[in-house]
Coordinates of C-alpha atoms and ligand atoms in Angstrom, one line a residue:
M91 CA 43.8 -1.6 41.3
S92 CA 45.0 -5.2 42.9
P93 CA 46.4 -8.0 40.7
N94 CA 42.9 -10.3 41.0
D95 CA 40.4 -7.0 39.4
L96 CA 38.7 -7.1 36.3
R97 CA 37.5 -4.4 34.4
L98 CA 34.2 -5.6 32.4
E99 CA 33.5 -3.5 30.1
I100 CA 30.4 -4.4 27.8
L101 CA 26.4 -4.3 26.3
G102 CA 27.0 -0.5 26.7
T103 CA 28.0 -0.7 30.4
S104 CA 31.4 -1.0 32.4
F105 CA 32.5 -1.9 36.2
T106 CA 35.0 -3.9 38.0
I107 CA 35.0 -7.1 40.0
S108 CA 37.5 -8.6 42.5
A109 CA 37.9 -12.4 42.4
D110 CA 40.8 -14.2 44.5
E111 CA 41.4 -16.7 40.5
E112 CA 45.1 -15.3 39.1
R113 CA 44.7 -12.5 36.7
S114 CA 45.5 -14.3 33.9
Y115 CA 42.6 -17.4 34.6
L116 CA 40.1 -14.5 34.6
E117 CA 41.4 -12.6 31.1
K118 CA 41.1 -15.4 29.3
L119 CA 36.9 -16.4 30.7
L120 CA 36.4 -12.1 29.8
Q121 CA 37.7 -13.4 26.7
E122 CA 36.0 -16.1 25.7
Y123 CA 32.7 -14.7 27.0
Y124 CA 32.6 -11.7 24.9
L125 CA 33.2 -14.7 22.0
K126 CA 30.2 -15.7 23.8
V127 CA 28.5 -12.2 23.7
R128 CA 29.3 -11.6 20.0
D129 CA 28.3 -14.8 18.7
M130 CA 24.9 -14.4 20.4
Q131 CA 24.7 -11.2 18.6
K132 CA 25.8 -12.0 15.7
S133 CA 23.3 -14.9 15.2
T134 CA 20.2 -13.2 16.8
G135 CA 20.5 -9.6 15.5
L136 CA 19.9 -8.4 19.0
K137 CA 20.4 -5.4 20.1
D138 CA 19.2 -5.0 23.8
P139 CA 21.7 -5.6 25.6
L140 CA 19.6 -7.2 28.6
K141 CA 17.9 -9.9 26.6
I142 CA 21.9 -10.8 24.7
A143 CA 23.2 -11.1 27.8
I144 CA 21.0 -13.1 29.8
L145 CA 20.8 -15.6 26.3
T146 CA 23.8 -15.8 26.8
G147 CA 24.0 -16.9 30.3
F148 CA 21.4 -19.0 30.0
T149 CA 23.7 -20.6 26.4
L150 CA 26.2 -21.2 29.4
C151 CA 24.2 -22.7 31.4
D152 CA 23.2 -25.4 28.6
E153 CA 26.6 -26.4 28.2
L154 CA 27.6 -26.8 31.4
H155 CA 24.3 -29.4 32.0
R156 CA 25.5 -30.8 28.8
V157 CA 29.8 -31.2 30.4
R158 CA 28.0 -32.5 33.2
H159 CA 25.1 -35.0 32.6
N160 CA 27.0 -36.3 29.1
A161 CA 24.9 -35.7 26.5
H162 CA 24.6 -36.2 23.2
A163 CA 24.6 -33.3 21.2
T164 CA 21.1 -32.5 20.3
E165 CA 20.3 -31.5 16.7
E166 CA 20.0 -28.0 15.4
E167 CA 16.3 -27.6 15.3
E168 CA 16.0 -28.7 19.1
A169 CA 18.2 -25.9 19.7
L170 CA 16.9 -23.2 17.4
Q171 CA 12.7 -24.3 19.2
R172 CA 14.6 -24.0 23.0
T173 CA 15.4 -20.2 21.7
I174 CA 12.5 -19.3 19.9
N175 CA 10.4 -20.2 23.5
L176 CA 12.7 -17.7 25.4
F177 CA 12.8 -15.2 23.2
A178 CA 8.7 -15.3 23.8
R179 CA 9.6 -16.3 27.3
L180 CA 11.9 -12.8 27.4
D181 CA 9.2 -10.5 25.6
E182 CA 7.2 -11.1 28.6
T183 CA 8.6 -10.8 30.8
I184 CA 11.1 -7.8 29.9
G185 CA 7.7 -6.5 27.7
K186 CA 6.4 -6.2 30.3
D187 CA 8.4 -4.1 32.7
K188 CA 9.2 -2.0 29.5
N189 CA 6.1 -0.8 29.9
G190 CA 6.9 1.3 32.5
T191 CA 9.1 2.7 30.9
V192 CA 8.3 2.9 26.8
Q193 CA 6.0 6.0 26.7
A194 CA 3.0 5.7 25.3
L195 CA 3.4 8.4 22.9
Y196 CA 6.7 10.6 21.9
F197 CA 6.5 14.7 20.3
L198 CA 8.9 14.5 17.1
E199 CA 10.8 17.4 16.5
N200 CA 10.9 17.2 12.4
P201 CA 13.8 17.9 9.9
V202 CA 12.6 20.3 6.6
K203 CA 14.1 20.0 3.2
H204 CA 13.9 23.5 1.3
Y205 CA 14.1 22.0 -1.6
E206 CA 13.7 25.6 -4.4
W207 CA 10.4 24.7 -5.7
G208 CA 9.2 25.1 -1.6
S209 CA 6.3 27.6 -1.2
P210 CA 8.1 30.1 1.7
S211 CA 4.3 30.6 4.2
W212 CA 2.7 26.9 4.1
I213 CA 4.8 24.9 6.8
P214 CA 6.0 28.2 8.1
R215 CA 2.9 29.4 9.3
L216 CA 1.4 25.7 10.6
L217 CA 4.5 25.4 12.8
R218 CA 4.5 29.5 13.7
R219 CA 8.0 29.7 12.9
E220 CA 8.7 32.8 11.7
N221 CA 10.8 33.2 8.1
P222 CA 12.4 36.1 7.4
T223 CA 14.6 35.4 5.0
G224 CA 11.4 34.0 2.8
E225 CA 13.7 31.1 2.1
P226 CA 11.2 27.8 0.2
W227 CA 10.2 26.0 3.0
A228 CA 9.4 22.5 0.7
E229 CA 8.7 19.6 2.7
L230 CA 8.9 18.7 6.9
W231 CA 10.0 15.0 7.1
M232 CA 8.4 13.1 9.5
G233 CA 10.0 8.9 9.8
V234 CA 12.7 7.1 10.2
H235 CA 14.0 7.7 7.1
P236 CA 18.4 7.9 7.3
A237 CA 18.5 10.6 5.0
A238 CA 16.2 13.0 7.5
P239 CA 15.5 11.0 10.7
S240 CA 13.1 12.8 13.5
M241 CA 14.4 13.5 16.7
L242 CA 12.2 12.3 19.8
K243 CA 11.6 15.8 21.5
N244 CA 11.9 17.3 25.7
Q245 CA 14.6 14.0 25.7
P246 CA 18.2 14.0 25.6
P247 CA 19.1 13.6 21.4
K248 CA 17.9 10.8 20.2
S249 CA 16.2 9.7 16.5
L250 CA 12.9 7.7 16.3
A251 CA 15.5 5.8 14.4
Q252 CA 17.2 5.1 17.0
L253 CA 14.7 4.9 19.5
I254 CA 12.6 2.0 16.8
A255 CA 16.1 0.3 16.3
A256 CA 16.6 -0.9 19.8
D257 CA 13.9 -3.3 20.1
P258 CA 10.9 -3.0 16.6
P259 CA 8.8 -6.0 17.9
C260 CA 8.6 -3.7 20.4
F261 CA 8.0 -0.4 19.4
V262 CA 6.7 -1.1 15.2
G263 CA 5.6 -4.0 16.4
K264 CA 6.3 -8.3 16.1
E265 CA 4.6 -8.9 12.4
A266 CA 6.0 -5.2 11.4
A267 CA 9.5 -5.9 12.1
V268 CA 9.4 -9.2 11.6
N269 CA 7.6 -7.8 7.1
F270 CA 9.7 -4.6 7.8
G271 CA 12.6 -4.6 9.8
G272 CA 11.2 -1.5 11.4
L273 CA 8.8 1.7 10.4
P274 CA 7.8 1.1 7.0
F275 CA 6.7 4.9 5.6
L276 CA 7.7 8.1 5.6
F277 CA 5.1 10.6 6.0
K278 CA 5.7 14.5 4.6
L279 CA 4.5 17.9 4.8
L280 CA 4.2 19.1 1.2
A281 CA 4.2 22.3 0.3
A282 CA 5.1 23.4 -3.5
A283 CA 5.3 27.0 -4.8
R284 CA 6.0 25.7 -8.1
P285 CA 5.7 22.7 -10.3
L286 CA 8.1 19.4 -9.1
S287 CA 10.0 17.8 -11.6
I288 CA 7.8 14.6 -13.8
Q289 CA 8.8 11.2 -12.3
A290 CA 7.1 7.8 -11.6
H291 CA 8.2 5.1 -9.1
P292 CA 9.8 1.8 -10.1
S293 CA 8.0 -1.2 -8.6
K294 CA 9.8 -3.7 -6.2
E295 CA 11.3 -6.3 -8.6
Q296 CA 12.1 -3.2 -10.6
A297 CA 13.6 -1.4 -7.9
R298 CA 16.0 -4.9 -6.4
Q299 CA 16.6 -5.2 -9.7
G300 CA 18.2 -2.1 -10.6
W301 CA 19.1 -1.5 -7.4
Q302 CA 21.6 -4.8 -7.4
R303 CA 22.4 -3.6 -11.4
E304 CA 23.7 -0.4 -10.2
N305 CA 25.6 -1.6 -6.9
A306 CA 27.2 -4.2 -9.8
Q307 CA 28.3 -1.7 -12.7
D308 CA 28.8 1.0 -9.5
T309 CA 27.2 3.8 -11.5
P310 CA 28.0 7.4 -11.6
E311 CA 24.7 8.7 -11.8
R312 CA 21.9 6.2 -9.9
N313 CA 18.4 6.1 -10.6
Y314 CA 18.0 3.4 -7.4
K315 CA 19.0 4.4 -4.0
D316 CA 17.2 1.5 -2.5
D317 CA 16.2 -1.8 -3.6
N318 CA 12.4 -0.7 -2.5
H319 CA 9.1 0.4 -4.3
K320 CA 7.6 3.9 -3.6
P321 CA 4.3 4.1 -3.6
E322 CA 2.4 7.4 -2.5
I323 CA -0.5 8.9 -1.7
L324 CA -0.8 12.5 -1.3
C325 CA -4.2 14.6 0.6
A326 CA -4.5 18.5 0.0
L327 CA -4.3 20.6 2.9
S328 CA -5.3 23.3 0.2
P329 CA -6.3 23.7 -2.8
F330 CA -3.8 21.1 -4.5
T331 CA -2.4 21.1 -8.9
A332 CA -0.9 18.1 -9.8
L333 CA -0.5 16.5 -13.1
C334 CA -1.1 12.3 -13.0
G335 CA -1.5 9.3 -15.3
F336 CA -1.3 10.1 -19.2
R337 CA -4.8 11.0 -20.9
Y338 CA -5.8 8.7 -23.9
P339 CA -4.1 8.8 -26.7
K340 CA -7.1 10.3 -29.0
D341 CA -7.7 12.8 -26.3
I342 CA -3.6 14.0 -25.9
D343 CA -4.2 14.3 -30.3
F344 CA -7.2 16.7 -30.2
L345 CA -5.6 18.9 -27.1
I346 CA -2.3 19.1 -29.5
F347 CA -4.4 19.8 -32.2
T348 CA -6.3 22.9 -30.6
C349 CA -3.3 24.7 -29.2
F350 CA -1.2 24.5 -32.2
A351 CA -3.7 25.3 -35.3
A352 CA -2.7 29.1 -35.1
A353 CA 1.1 27.2 -34.9
P354 CA 4.0 28.3 -37.8
R355 CA 3.6 25.3 -40.5
S356 CA 7.2 23.8 -39.3
L357 CA 6.0 23.8 -35.9
Q358 CA 2.8 21.9 -36.8
N359 CA 5.2 19.6 -39.2
G360 CA 7.7 19.0 -36.0
L361 CA 4.9 17.8 -34.1
A362 CA 3.0 15.5 -36.7
P363 CA 4.8 12.5 -35.9
L364 CA 3.7 13.2 -32.0
R365 CA 0.4 12.8 -33.4
A366 CA 0.7 10.5 -36.0
A367 CA 2.3 8.0 -33.4
L368 CA -1.1 8.7 -31.1
T369 CA -3.9 8.0 -33.6
D370 CA -2.5 5.4 -36.8
G371 CA -3.3 2.5 -34.9
R372 CA 0.9 1.1 -34.5
G373 CA 2.5 -0.1 -32.1
S374 CA 1.9 1.3 -28.3
P375 CA 0.6 4.9 -28.6
L376 CA 1.6 6.7 -26.0
R377 CA 4.9 4.8 -25.8
D378 CA 6.0 6.0 -28.6
F379 CA 4.3 9.4 -28.0
L380 CA 6.6 9.6 -24.9
A381 CA 10.0 8.9 -26.7
G382 CA 8.8 10.8 -30.1
L383 CA 8.1 14.1 -27.2
L384 CA 11.6 13.4 -24.9
G385 CA 13.5 13.0 -28.0
M386 CA 12.8 16.5 -29.8
P387 CA 15.8 18.0 -31.7
K388 CA 16.7 21.1 -30.0
E389 CA 15.5 23.9 -32.4
L390 CA 12.2 21.8 -32.4
R391 CA 12.1 22.4 -28.8
E392 CA 12.8 25.9 -29.3
Q393 CA 10.8 27.0 -31.5
L394 CA 8.2 25.0 -29.1
T395 CA 8.7 27.3 -26.1
A396 CA 9.5 30.1 -28.7
Y397 CA 5.2 29.8 -29.9
V398 CA 4.1 29.2 -26.1
S399 CA 5.0 32.1 -24.3
T400 CA 4.2 34.7 -27.0
E401 CA 1.1 33.1 -28.4
I402 CA -1.6 34.4 -25.3
R403 CA -4.5 33.1 -26.3
N404 CA -6.3 30.4 -24.9
P405 CA -8.3 27.6 -27.0
P406 CA -12.2 28.4 -26.2
E407 CA -12.7 24.7 -26.9
I408 CA -10.8 23.1 -24.4
D409 CA -10.6 23.1 -20.2
G410 CA -9.5 26.9 -19.7
S411 CA -6.8 26.2 -16.9
I412 CA -4.6 24.2 -19.4
W413 CA -3.4 26.0 -22.1
P414 CA -2.0 28.7 -18.7
L415 CA -0.3 26.2 -17.1
V416 CA 1.5 25.2 -20.1
Q417 CA 2.8 28.7 -20.7
R418 CA 3.8 29.1 -17.4
L419 CA 6.0 25.8 -17.8
A420 CA 7.7 27.3 -20.7
K421 CA 8.1 30.1 -18.5
L422 CA 9.8 28.2 -15.4
Y423 CA 11.5 25.3 -18.1
P424 CA 11.7 27.3 -21.4
E425 CA 12.9 24.0 -23.9
D426 CA 12.1 21.4 -21.9
P427 CA 9.5 19.0 -23.0
G428 CA 8.1 18.4 -20.4
I429 CA 6.2 21.5 -20.7
L430 CA 3.6 19.8 -23.1
A431 CA 2.9 17.8 -19.8
P432 CA -0.5 19.8 -19.1
L433 CA -1.5 18.2 -22.4
Y434 CA -0.8 15.0 -22.2
L435 CA -1.3 13.9 -18.4
N436 CA -4.6 14.5 -16.7
L437 CA -5.4 17.4 -15.1
I438 CA -5.8 17.5 -11.4
R439 CA -7.7 19.8 -8.6
L440 CA -7.7 18.4 -5.5
E441 CA -9.8 20.1 -2.8
P442 CA -8.8 19.7 0.9
G443 CA -9.8 16.9 2.0
Q444 CA -8.9 14.7 -1.6
A445 CA -6.4 12.4 -2.1
I446 CA -5.5 10.5 -4.8
Y447 CA -2.7 7.3 -4.4
L448 CA -0.2 7.0 -7.5
P449 CA 0.8 3.0 -7.8
E450 CA 4.0 1.9 -9.7
G451 CA 5.0 3.8 -13.7
I452 CA 1.7 6.2 -13.6
L453 CA 4.0 10.0 -14.8
H454 CA 2.8 13.0 -11.9
A455 CA 3.3 16.0 -11.0
Y456 CA 2.7 18.3 -8.5
M457 CA 2.3 21.6 -9.5
D458 CA 1.5 23.6 -5.8
G459 CA -0.8 23.4 -3.5
F460 CA -0.5 22.3 0.1
G461 CA -0.5 18.6 1.5
V462 CA 0.3 15.5 3.4
E463 CA 2.3 12.4 1.9
L464 CA 2.7 9.5 2.9
M465 CA 4.9 6.9 1.3
A466 CA 6.6 3.9 1.1
N467 CA 10.4 3.9 2.5
S468 CA 12.1 5.0 -0.3
D469 CA 13.5 7.6 -2.6
N470 CA 13.5 5.7 -6.1
V471 CA 12.6 8.1 -8.2
L472 CA 12.9 8.2 -12.3
R473 CA 12.4 12.1 -13.6
C474 CA 11.1 13.0 -16.9
G475 CA 11.1 16.8 -17.5
L476 CA 11.1 19.9 -15.5
T477 CA 14.1 19.4 -13.6
S478 CA 17.8 19.6 -13.8
K479 CA 18.6 16.6 -12.3
H480 CA 19.8 13.2 -14.2
V481 CA 17.2 11.8 -16.8
D482 CA 17.6 8.3 -17.5
L483 CA 15.0 7.9 -20.3
N484 CA 16.1 3.9 -21.3
E485 CA 15.0 3.0 -16.9
L486 CA 12.0 5.7 -17.4
M487 CA 10.9 3.5 -20.8
N488 CA 11.0 0.5 -19.1
V489 CA 9.0 1.4 -15.4
L490 CA 6.4 3.4 -17.3
Y491 CA 2.7 1.6 -17.4
F492 CA 1.8 3.3 -20.8
H493 CA -2.4 3.0 -21.2
P494 CA -4.4 5.4 -19.8
F495 CA -5.0 6.2 -16.0
M496 CA -6.8 8.9 -14.2
P497 CA -6.6 8.8 -10.2
D498 CA -9.6 8.0 -8.2
L499 CA -10.3 10.9 -6.6
L500 CA -10.5 10.1 -2.8
T501 CA -12.5 11.9 -0.6
D502 CA -12.8 12.0 3.3
R503 CA -16.1 13.1 4.7
P504 CA -18.8 11.3 2.0
G505 CA -22.6 12.5 3.6
A506 CA -20.7 14.1 7.3
A507 CA -21.6 17.9 7.6
P508 CA -18.6 19.9 8.5
A509 CA -18.3 20.2 12.4
D510 CA -19.3 16.4 12.3
P511 CA -16.7 13.9 14.0
V512 CA -15.0 12.6 11.1
F513 CA -12.7 8.8 11.1
F514 CA -11.4 8.3 7.8
S515 CA -9.1 6.1 6.3
Y516 CA -7.6 6.9 2.8
P517 CA -8.1 2.7 0.4
S518 CA -4.7 2.2 -0.7
P519 CA -3.5 -1.4 -2.0
C520 CA -0.4 -1.2 -0.1
K521 CA 1.1 -3.4 3.3
E522 CA 3.4 0.0 4.1
F523 CA 0.8 2.3 5.0
S524 CA -2.5 3.3 5.5
L525 CA -3.6 7.8 6.1
S526 CA -6.4 8.9 8.3
V527 CA -7.7 11.8 8.8
I528 CA -9.3 12.0 12.6
R529 CA -12.1 15.7 13.2
N530 CA -13.2 16.1 16.3
L531 CA -13.8 12.5 17.7
Q532 CA -13.9 12.8 21.5
G533 CA -12.4 9.4 22.7
P534 CA -10.4 6.3 22.1
F535 CA -7.2 6.8 18.9
P536 CA -9.2 4.6 16.7
L537 CA -5.8 3.2 14.2
P538 CA -3.7 -0.1 16.1
G539 CA -0.1 1.4 16.4
P540 CA 3.1 1.9 15.6
A541 CA 1.3 5.9 13.8
I542 CA 2.7 9.1 13.6
I543 CA 0.1 12.1 14.3
V544 CA 0.4 15.6 12.3
V545 CA -2.2 18.2 13.6
T546 CA -3.5 20.2 10.9
A547 CA -5.5 22.3 12.2
G548 CA -7.5 22.6 16.3
R549 CA -6.1 21.9 19.5
L550 CA -5.6 18.3 20.4
A551 CA -5.9 17.1 24.2
V552 CA -4.3 13.3 24.2
S553 CA -5.1 11.5 27.6
R554 CA -4.4 8.0 28.6
A555 CA -7.2 5.2 29.5
E556 CA -6.6 3.7 32.1
A557 CA -4.4 5.1 34.6
A558 CA -1.4 2.6 34.6
G559 CA 2.4 3.3 33.8
P560 CA 4.2 6.8 34.7
D561 CA 2.6 9.1 33.1
S562 CA -0.5 7.7 34.1
D563 CA -1.8 11.1 34.8
A564 CA -0.4 12.8 32.0
C565 CA -2.3 14.4 29.2
W566 CA 0.0 15.9 25.6
E567 CA -1.9 18.7 24.5
F568 CA -1.0 19.7 20.8
E569 CA -1.4 22.4 18.5
P570 CA -1.7 22.9 14.8
G571 CA 1.5 21.2 12.8
G572 CA 2.5 19.4 16.1
S573 CA 3.6 15.8 15.7
A574 CA 4.1 12.5 17.5
F575 CA 4.6 9.5 16.7
I576 CA 2.5 6.9 19.1
P577 CA 4.0 3.0 19.7
P578 CA 1.3 -0.1 19.2
S579 CA -0.1 -0.4 22.8
P580 CA -3.2 -2.7 24.2
E581 CA -4.3 0.4 26.0
P582 CA -6.2 3.6 23.7
L583 CA -5.6 6.9 23.5
I584 CA -8.1 9.0 24.4
L585 CA -8.6 11.9 22.1
S586 CA -10.4 15.3 22.7
G587 CA -11.1 18.8 21.3
D588 CA -11.6 20.6 18.3
F589 CA -8.7 19.6 15.6
T590 CA -7.7 18.0 12.0
L591 CA -5.3 15.1 12.2
Y592 CA -3.4 13.4 9.8
A593 CA -1.9 9.6 11.0
A594 CA -0.1 7.3 9.1
S595 CA -0.8 3.9 9.9
I596 CA 0.6 0.5 9.0
P597 CA -3.3 -1.8 7.6
A598 CA -3.6 -4.0 9.9
G599 CA -3.5 -7.7 8.3
R600 CA -2.3 -7.4 4.8
Ligands
LIG987 ZN1 6.2 10.8 -6.5

């Protein structure tokens, strides 16, 4: 390298330039340029090296112009407006070029969670994968969650999170990029062979405050893993059993009375304060009941477990599946007051295609079944029982909604025959996500990107409507279990085949 050669390593690229100037002078220029680039990255938050370089050059031209014409410093606002206008023009020009490189869809390779409650068969069967050791496959995550992001298939190793972070407006749309900074939902397959813990999720405000509080206290056992709420919708792919929302106090009292009518006097006496809380008309019946239940002394919990385990009689006055479920829970979680959950929470049985939406503060526990689950990008869970994990009763009591709540049963094809094409979006009052099912629809993909799709049955072919771009002739084939990310595009994708797919997208205009 001659003394006048200078090596530039910047914005992910490197090359050497030659110049007549002194080396020390060139190095000084380079340092100044590095600083300008760094300031530009900081002030704009841009990640695209081309945009950063163009904008840095532009501001340098601006400085040069001012020096030459001795212009007065302009107002900050004016400068800001110029930058915004420039962004818009860059998006237009670079965006057009990019349409050549942004794919119409990206196949996903999704991480699996092997929680102990998972089913060894549902997810491997859908993906046609072997599971010789019979280990549980509990959840398959489709999204950008840092704990387990989806990877792009057939590409150099890259996660969906990295793809989107490189240019959020391009991959999730300008509005979502501004509102959420990226993809605002997490999409899952969930396969439960055994009950999950009883739990509830906080509101956005509770999560924000809890997150700040626990950060300040440096709490070892955290409730809040992030500052976001976690509304969720679950749609059954197989018959699915869930407990969800408090029953009416008088109904809870009736169930306890009926189930324990033949119990020893000491156990009945132990349960009497719980029944009184539900019926004496004072205080908040459900709050007082739950506080009493969770504060049950060990001796009473032992008696309760012993009685439930030995009393095989199914009380004839009540729904025949309630008592067997109590017994099943007592076997799995002896001495956990959560074994009475089927008596105080609604027992919901979903048929394939039916869904429930769970807003903040609603107690719920999935018992068994296979389904798709869609939620806001958060991991904030407050547990209430049927778990060996951390339970924080005080915080739980703060976030719970102590009123009877029966979720609407959302059904996917009102009036449609089994072979009819179906496109149905499950109603959910939440701005982060919308869950849709599409079955045998031959024609344009009916949702705006960004979306994640997963095929749960049959075969799907996807092609581009117009001949344009590098994959204009492309046709993408999906088998059951296949999933993909679809970025926003003005050009619709065309679906064909006999298939059922579930899609996660962002609801328009909310
Ligand atoms: Zn939940």
